[in-house]
Amino acid sequence: MQQSRSPKHKVLRRIGVCFAIAAGALAASLAHADYLWLQAEGGRTRVYAGELHKPLGRLPALQDTKVVLAEGRSAAYEQAADHFSLAEGGAGDVRFAATRPGPDGVLTYYQARFGRTETQAVNDLELVPTEPGGNTFRLMFKGRPVAASQVNVDTSEGWYRVLTPAKDGTVSFTPAFPGLYVLEVTARVNNGSVTVDGRKYDDVRHTATLSFEVPR
């Protein structure tokens, strides 16, 4: 099911995502956080922060930044003021992960993926196509399928949708035109606290994106 942009949907976009999981590990996030996403530029893959149409002019303070390729392989990357730049990663989709201990007491795990050729999840929270190059996606949390209450889709062309899941928990849409597509979900961990550098965080969130290009 696809919903068009409206003031109501802009509000929904800020609510976050609720997952149906037996252990009740994840619940709706109260506020939408900035996310990381990957896109191809000049023969390299770059990682930006913020939102697709509102990128941050400077990267936030991130920890544990890393590139993750298929089968656990890693790759080098460079950091500029407003983005990370990844070297050619070879075959398969490319993933980038980072952690942000926020001054507001929120610990956020960012997990971004570029490409939709692989049908297996690698990041803790990841949207995965049900078939290579497909338009139906399943959300996975630590290897288990979970149902998102919504998935936000933004594009380089300004087209935006809020997707709601089917009965089997998947979300689907048909890319309407060439360009960059970014799918995003955000969730809070219930009853989960993490200590980083001696500070305890009771508000722990996961924000994941899947981006891909539809060629002209």
mmCIF file of C-alpha atoms in Angstrom:
data_model
loop_
_atom_site.group_PDB
_atom_site.id
_atom_site.type_symbol
_atom_site.label_atom_id
_atom_site.label_comp_id
_atom_site.label_asym_id
_atom_site.label_seq_id
_atom_site.Cartn_x
_atom_site.Cartn_y
_atom_site.Cartn_z
ATOM 1 C CA MET A 1 0.000 0.000 0.000
ATOM 2 C CA GLN A 2 1.334 3.424 -0.932
ATOM 3 C CA GLN A 3 0.328 6.757 0.531
ATOM 4 C CA SER A 4 0.899 10.141 -1.048
ATOM 5 C CA ARG A 5 2.563 13.069 0.672
ATOM 6 C CA SER A 6 0.277 15.132 2.898
ATOM 7 C CA PRO A 7 0.620 17.108 6.160
ATOM 8 C CA LYS A 8 -0.575 14.038 8.053
ATOM 9 C CA HIS A 9 2.057 11.870 6.408
ATOM 10 C CA LYS A 10 4.770 14.363 7.273
ATOM 11 C CA VAL A 11 3.770 13.855 10.898
ATOM 12 C CA LEU A 12 3.800 10.093 10.456
ATOM 13 C CA ARG A 13 7.290 10.315 9.055
ATOM 14 C CA ARG A 14 8.467 11.705 12.396
ATOM 15 C CA ILE A 15 6.837 9.024 14.542
ATOM 16 C CA GLY A 16 9.182 6.120 13.798
ATOM 17 C CA VAL A 17 8.556 2.425 13.420
ATOM 18 C CA CYS A 18 6.945 -0.269 15.545
ATOM 19 C CA PHE A 19 8.029 -3.867 15.109
ATOM 20 C CA ALA A 20 6.006 -6.971 15.868
ATOM 21 C CA ILE A 21 8.515 -9.253 17.569
ATOM 22 C CA ALA A 22 7.823 -11.942 20.130
ATOM 23 C CA ALA A 23 10.357 -10.663 22.642
ATOM 24 C CA GLY A 24 9.030 -7.126 22.374
ATOM 25 C CA ALA A 25 12.585 -5.904 21.849
ATOM 26 C CA LEU A 26 11.689 -2.952 19.652
ATOM 27 C CA ALA A 27 8.964 -0.350 19.867
ATOM 28 C CA ALA A 28 7.959 2.856 18.172
ATOM 29 C CA SER A 29 10.466 5.652 18.390
ATOM 30 C CA LEU A 30 9.006 8.907 19.669
ATOM 31 C CA ALA A 31 10.938 11.082 17.265
ATOM 32 C CA HIS A 32 12.454 10.557 13.866
ATOM 33 C CA ALA A 33 16.240 10.872 13.931
ATOM 34 C CA ASP A 34 18.596 11.919 11.194
ATOM 35 C CA TYR A 35 19.896 8.949 9.256
ATOM 36 C CA LEU A 36 22.913 7.885 7.229
ATOM 37 C CA TRP A 37 22.533 6.874 3.608
ATOM 38 C CA LEU A 38 24.838 5.800 0.795
ATOM 39 C CA GLN A 39 24.890 6.953 -2.789
ATOM 40 C CA ALA A 40 27.201 6.545 -5.781
ATOM 41 C CA GLU A 41 29.146 9.613 -6.920
ATOM 42 C CA GLY A 42 32.078 9.837 -9.292
ATOM 43 C CA GLY A 43 32.921 6.151 -9.208
ATOM 44 C CA ARG A 44 32.866 5.991 -5.398
ATOM 45 C CA THR A 45 30.222 5.396 -2.756
ATOM 46 C CA ARG A 46 29.608 8.237 -0.324
ATOM 47 C CA VAL A 47 27.907 8.254 3.058
ATOM 48 C CA TYR A 48 25.899 11.327 4.029
ATOM 49 C CA ALA A 49 24.052 12.228 7.229
ATOM 50 C CA GLY A 50 20.776 14.070 7.835
ATOM 51 C CA GLU A 51 17.984 13.539 5.335
ATOM 52 C CA LEU A 52 18.208 13.081 1.586
ATOM 53 C CA HIS A 53 17.021 16.622 0.845
ATOM 54 C CA LYS A 54 18.512 18.101 4.032
ATOM 55 C CA PRO A 55 22.061 16.727 4.295
ATOM 56 C CA LEU A 56 24.077 17.987 7.237
ATOM 57 C CA GLY A 57 26.884 20.374 6.375
ATOM 58 C CA ARG A 58 29.106 18.551 8.862
ATOM 59 C CA LEU A 59 29.055 14.949 9.985
ATOM 60 C CA PRO A 60 27.825 14.395 13.554
ATOM 61 C CA ALA A 61 30.161 12.921 16.165
ATOM 62 C CA LEU A 62 30.135 9.217 15.293
ATOM 63 C CA GLN A 63 31.917 6.240 16.811
ATOM 64 C CA ASP A 64 32.681 2.719 15.581
ATOM 65 C CA THR A 65 32.347 3.747 11.932
ATOM 66 C CA LYS A 66 32.971 0.865 9.545
ATOM 67 C CA VAL A 67 32.301 -0.440 6.067
ATOM 68 C CA VAL A 68 30.811 -3.940 5.883
ATOM 69 C CA LEU A 69 30.761 -5.983 2.694
ATOM 70 C CA ALA A 70 29.481 -9.461 1.958
ATOM 71 C CA GLU A 71 30.860 -12.327 4.082
ATOM 72 C CA GLY A 72 32.234 -9.921 6.680
ATOM 73 C CA ARG A 73 34.855 -8.345 4.397
ATOM 74 C CA SER A 74 35.844 -4.768 5.206
ATOM 75 C CA ALA A 75 36.988 -1.864 3.064
ATOM 76 C CA ALA A 76 38.876 1.366 3.557
ATOM 77 C CA TYR A 77 37.176 4.751 3.575
ATOM 78 C CA GLU A 78 38.064 8.413 3.856
ATOM 79 C CA GLN A 79 36.329 11.110 5.879
ATOM 80 C CA ALA A 80 35.543 14.610 4.678
ATOM 81 C CA ALA A 81 33.712 17.344 6.576
ATOM 82 C CA ASP A 82 30.252 16.338 5.365
ATOM 83 C CA HIS A 83 30.614 12.740 4.166
ATOM 84 C CA PHE A 84 32.563 9.499 4.145
ATOM 85 C CA SER A 85 33.972 8.284 0.833
ATOM 86 C CA LEU A 86 34.320 4.564 0.174
ATOM 87 C CA ALA A 87 36.609 2.941 -2.349
ATOM 88 C CA GLU A 88 35.238 0.504 -4.887
ATOM 89 C CA GLY A 89 33.909 -2.441 -2.919
ATOM 90 C CA GLY A 90 33.688 -5.051 -5.648
ATOM 91 C CA ALA A 91 30.663 -7.279 -6.172
ATOM 92 C CA GLY A 92 27.686 -7.190 -3.843
ATOM 93 C CA ASP A 93 25.938 -4.535 -1.811
ATOM 94 C CA VAL A 94 27.838 -2.125 0.415
ATOM 95 C CA ARG A 95 26.981 -1.364 4.033
ATOM 96 C CA PHE A 96 28.142 1.263 6.490
ATOM 97 C CA ALA A 97 27.540 1.299 10.223
ATOM 98 C CA ALA A 98 28.190 3.831 12.972
ATOM 99 C CA THR A 99 27.167 4.669 16.522
ATOM 100 C CA ARG A 100 26.212 8.069 17.875
ATOM 101 C CA PRO A 101 26.144 8.703 21.639
ATOM 102 C CA GLY A 102 24.033 11.865 21.646
ATOM 103 C CA PRO A 103 24.299 14.684 24.176
ATOM 104 C CA ASP A 104 20.540 14.316 24.692
ATOM 105 C CA GLY A 105 21.028 10.884 26.268
ATOM 106 C CA VAL A 106 20.045 8.958 23.116
ATOM 107 C CA LEU A 107 22.322 6.255 21.718
ATOM 108 C CA THR A 108 21.685 5.644 18.021
ATOM 109 C CA TYR A 109 22.973 2.792 15.899
ATOM 110 C CA TYR A 110 23.080 3.847 12.234
ATOM 111 C CA GLN A 111 23.012 1.065 9.652
ATOM 112 C CA ALA A 112 23.018 1.957 5.964
ATOM 113 C CA ARG A 113 23.046 -0.223 2.875
ATOM 114 C CA PHE A 114 23.480 0.578 -0.827
ATOM 115 C CA GLY A 115 22.183 -1.915 -3.372
ATOM 116 C CA ARG A 116 19.431 -4.525 -3.505
ATOM 117 C CA THR A 117 21.164 -7.531 -5.043
ATOM 118 C CA GLU A 118 21.631 -9.541 -1.829
ATOM 119 C CA THR A 119 18.720 -11.222 -0.054
ATOM 120 C CA GLN A 120 20.531 -11.776 3.259
ATOM 121 C CA ALA A 121 20.854 -9.217 6.062
ATOM 122 C CA VAL A 122 24.248 -8.307 7.491
ATOM 123 C CA ASN A 123 23.523 -5.298 9.708
ATOM 124 C CA ASP A 124 21.515 -5.780 12.920
ATOM 125 C CA LEU A 125 18.586 -3.850 11.422
ATOM 126 C CA GLU A 126 18.244 -4.064 7.669
ATOM 127 C CA LEU A 127 15.688 -3.909 4.896
ATOM 128 C CA VAL A 128 16.266 -6.834 2.554
ATOM 129 C CA PRO A 129 14.772 -7.449 -0.895
ATOM 130 C CA THR A 130 12.928 -10.735 -1.124
ATOM 131 C CA GLU A 131 14.579 -11.328 -4.510
ATOM 132 C CA PRO A 132 17.628 -9.755 -6.172
ATOM 133 C CA GLY A 133 16.706 -6.390 -7.657
ATOM 134 C CA GLY A 134 13.136 -6.744 -6.403
ATOM 135 C CA ASN A 135 10.647 -4.169 -5.172
ATOM 136 C CA THR A 136 9.394 -6.100 -2.121
ATOM 137 C CA PHE A 137 11.375 -5.777 1.103
ATOM 138 C CA ARG A 138 11.436 -7.524 4.451
ATOM 139 C CA LEU A 139 12.776 -5.933 7.620
ATOM 140 C CA MET A 140 15.253 -8.051 9.580
ATOM 141 C CA PHE A 141 16.409 -7.452 13.165
ATOM 142 C CA LYS A 142 19.375 -9.572 14.270
ATOM 143 C CA GLY A 143 18.511 -12.281 11.779
ATOM 144 C CA ARG A 144 14.783 -12.402 12.519
ATOM 145 C CA PRO A 145 11.994 -11.004 10.322
ATOM 146 C CA VAL A 146 9.986 -8.237 11.973
ATOM 147 C CA ALA A 147 7.047 -6.165 10.748
ATOM 148 C CA ALA A 148 7.465 -2.426 10.424
ATOM 149 C CA SER A 149 4.421 -0.233 10.941
ATOM 150 C CA GLN A 150 5.765 2.005 8.193
ATOM 151 C CA VAL A 151 8.733 2.504 5.896
ATOM 152 C CA ASN A 152 9.555 5.932 4.504
ATOM 153 C CA VAL A 153 10.672 6.248 0.889
ATOM 154 C CA ASP A 154 12.398 9.396 -0.347
ATOM 155 C CA THR A 155 13.948 10.033 -3.743
ATOM 156 C CA SER A 156 16.369 12.370 -5.446
ATOM 157 C CA GLU A 157 13.469 13.581 -7.597
ATOM 158 C CA GLY A 158 11.375 14.713 -4.602
ATOM 159 C CA TRP A 159 8.915 11.795 -4.760
ATOM 160 C CA TYR A 160 7.978 10.620 -1.250
ATOM 161 C CA ARG A 161 5.839 7.789 0.074
ATOM 162 C CA VAL A 162 4.974 6.133 3.389
ATOM 163 C CA LEU A 163 4.659 2.374 2.922
ATOM 164 C CA THR A 164 2.581 0.176 5.223
ATOM 165 C CA PRO A 165 3.219 -3.561 5.442
ATOM 166 C CA ALA A 166 1.242 -6.369 3.907
ATOM 167 C CA LYS A 167 -0.100 -9.202 6.081
ATOM 168 C CA ASP A 168 3.203 -11.038 5.785
ATOM 169 C CA GLY A 169 5.091 -7.998 7.079
ATOM 170 C CA THR A 170 6.740 -7.042 3.795
ATOM 171 C CA VAL A 171 6.519 -3.656 2.101
ATOM 172 C CA SER A 172 6.366 -3.151 -1.647
ATOM 173 C CA PHE A 173 6.396 -0.350 -4.162
ATOM 174 C CA THR A 174 7.266 0.131 -7.813
ATOM 175 C CA PRO A 175 9.939 2.754 -8.576
ATOM 176 C CA ALA A 176 8.203 5.282 -10.781
ATOM 177 C CA PHE A 177 11.208 6.899 -12.461
ATOM 178 C CA PRO A 178 15.023 6.875 -12.610
ATOM 179 C CA GLY A 179 16.979 8.280 -9.682
ATOM 180 C CA LEU A 180 18.164 7.550 -6.143
ATOM 181 C CA TYR A 181 15.709 5.882 -3.759
ATOM 182 C CA VAL A 182 16.215 5.842 0.021
ATOM 183 C CA LEU A 183 14.063 3.606 2.263
ATOM 184 C CA GLU A 184 14.297 4.421 5.988
ATOM 185 C CA VAL A 185 13.106 2.954 9.287
ATOM 186 C CA THR A 186 13.775 3.995 12.905
ATOM 187 C CA ALA A 187 12.993 2.100 16.103
ATOM 188 C CA ARG A 188 13.668 2.189 19.836
ATOM 189 C CA VAL A 189 14.888 -0.796 21.849
ATOM 190 C CA ASN A 190 12.562 -1.645 24.733
ATOM 191 C CA ASN A 191 14.117 -2.257 28.142
ATOM 192 C CA GLY A 192 17.587 -2.085 26.685
ATOM 193 C CA SER A 193 20.381 0.011 28.143
ATOM 194 C CA VAL A 194 23.931 0.366 26.859
ATOM 195 C CA THR A 195 27.000 1.854 28.530
ATOM 196 C CA VAL A 196 29.469 3.728 26.314
ATOM 197 C CA ASP A 197 32.604 5.369 27.721
ATOM 198 C CA GLY A 198 31.218 5.044 31.221
ATOM 199 C CA ARG A 199 27.855 6.633 30.421
ATOM 200 C CA LYS A 200 24.644 4.624 30.550
ATOM 201 C CA TYR A 201 22.077 5.139 27.785
ATOM 202 C CA ASP A 202 18.540 3.966 28.481
ATOM 203 C CA ASP A 203 17.204 5.364 25.179
ATOM 204 C CA VAL A 204 18.699 3.130 22.480
ATOM 205 C CA ARG A 205 17.576 3.407 18.872
ATOM 206 C CA HIS A 206 18.313 1.798 15.533
ATOM 207 C CA THR A 207 18.010 3.736 12.278
ATOM 208 C CA ALA A 208 18.434 1.818 9.019
ATOM 209 C CA THR A 209 18.373 2.816 5.373
ATOM 210 C CA LEU A 210 18.434 0.948 2.085
ATOM 211 C CA SER A 211 19.317 3.041 -0.953
ATOM 212 C CA PHE A 212 19.576 2.100 -4.607
ATOM 213 C CA GLU A 213 19.755 3.710 -8.029
ATOM 214 C CA VAL A 214 17.263 3.182 -10.828
ATOM 215 C CA PRO A 215 19.250 3.907 -14.020
ATOM 216 C CA ARG A 216 18.013 6.116 -16.812
#
